[in-house]
C-alpha angles and dihedrals in degrees: 000000000000090000091051092050090047091051091047091050091047091050091050090050092049091050091048092049091046091052091047092049092048091051091048089058092057129082120262132211127275090050091196116028093200141078105290104137134168093028122192117190140190136176121219109185106313095338128091125208127193135188127197145177126273098157113189095017124105129251094032148189095051120215120210132188134208138171095199108028090248110064109059133180132190110247102171151313129262091225141020093200125020094192137332099232120139090253094054091045099045091239132141090017095298131125138171104213111169092012128067108100119354137192113352135208121220124200142162115211133162094344095313130106116218124200112179134180141161132225135201086198092064098024089227145105111240123210118192122187136183139165091216114045092185099050106017143166100205122210119209134208125169137187141177138296116044102240106213118234092340129184116212111219132185110197125209092251092063096258122130128213147176119216110198148147141077123271093341103056118204139196127216126180119230131197113278092262093046092241094133147331111308111254113254094015122132128209114254130203106241098182120008095210115004090179095071099093091060094047091238109183116168090346132104111309120231111283140138093081119199118174127202136175117215123176091344096309128108121234122189120195121202139164124230130177113207114210108266091009137084138268105291136196114229121187127194124190136193139173090222128036091234089056155182090225126199122195142196141175106266103181136006109170133119090345090281105156149124119071138074150242133311130174130204126230090254093055104263120137133214138175115226110213139151140227132215104241109174123248098359089060135230111340130201125246132184120217123192115242129207126181123237125172091342094308127113107237112207127211135354109300087339094307134113107244121228093213127050129198090240133099116288121260116261090206136268094271119118100002100059103014130012146173120255128204090187090232111136128197120207111284095018119125116260091240129023116239094255089075125084129173121237096249121330112331129225097239093199090066103059136055143171092191106052089076113023113241095012139096108227118202115191130193118234101170141008123268134192099213143021094244092055095048118107128228101036103156113214145182134177128280114226135211157281083018139334145171130217121194138175142177112229129199110203099177093119103044117126126215109289094025122131124192134169151086123324143189100213124213132101091283093044133175128213137190115185150108126290122194116210128164091352093305129109125217134180109234137182117212123194124193091180090129092049092262125079117254127183102232101178140004128196123184115244120205100172129074098239135049135179116228130193139180124193122200124200114193096161112136088353092295087146096188130143132195126199128213142177134200134192095202106025091246109070113051126201123199115235132195120347137306113282120224108217112207121179106244127193096222090069094026097198141085122271114283132200111240140187111211145175126177140160128231100180112023137000124235104073125111143186133213124221113202095197147330117227126188127189132180095236141059132220096214114078126179 
């Protein structure tokens, strides 16, 4: 009897472990635990491509690639510079936080890839094209006006359109090559009030249009946000582009919404959507789709599943974020794709060649605040937790200079070195109240210092801790924990940043030996 019980228990354990192992080999939602909002996605053969929003950052309109819908890597950007206005370049006291380029549309048509976006900052609609989405180059054309949340669409009859707007969705015809608005065309109202199916009253009107044609029928995806409710997927369908259109609520769970449809080579369908998730940003989800009576049905019994029947993620390092030793071999790009500048950089004031194995950030003017300083080099934070660390050489700072490691958002946090009256000090700055406050200062007598920031996004904890070290082994906390709320003025998740700016005189510089990111933290609470 004891042997039988033992065998039964052993069998149950084996079955449990087998089930656990099988689950561990499957993908989990969110598929990317990082700020990758406003996705647009296409499949060309067996390869998937995705664009996203990075607004005021440069370069912009990132392009990502995947072979399985789960494991993504950055392969390029549609543009290096959106526009050279004062606001985009952080000059003359102007900035464009939370603006720049917004939601993009991604298409493949007649051998050309199209990545399109619109920008309040430029007041234009921007169309980027390339024959080689992985290597470029991209050609750009732009025209007025700035068509809000548009969806580029090539119909089977050779005509080309943009669907755009909020609440009242409109249609405008473009030239066949999408190089501009077709001469003589007039804008048409496609759907008078696309928010109606969700019962939106006083909430966010339907926007984020993405149009698809499946088996001869048109499907238009939008997001609404009913007052007192959650972000909601609304789908309209029509047999003709001009309508009539009928709509329904397609998904209302966890606030997962805004995106569109993608199919796999073996005939499966998914909706790619994203979710607002606090300080880490807006994070992508995949939701299985089945078809019933000509409608795409999203989710499992109306819910977003935690597990997907797709290969497991191998992690976001190095495809979405990555460490950098700043050592460059001949022929390598100056900066890997994971890096983006906060606004347009001044390219004369940074280098990875002046001192081998280091990123040098030089000051060329004086600034009054961190958020108005140029040449802060950033990359995403990732969840559920992550750590960013650097080794900083401050030998060449001038009085009034400040250099270090940041977590960039409106309520930012900084740990770095300030030089005042010929003396250096390690300081922690918190802008948790919306205004920067020096929380702690520690004298620094040596030329180098190790800096570290740890981010905890588990269960929306959204808390960061800052540290310094004099030897790279023993770490000392500095300042206070930073709460990291997602704020609309900046409109993106917190980003690690390396910065140097002057407050008294230009001409100083700092050297960063490396930036290293991991998907874990040492400090647990």
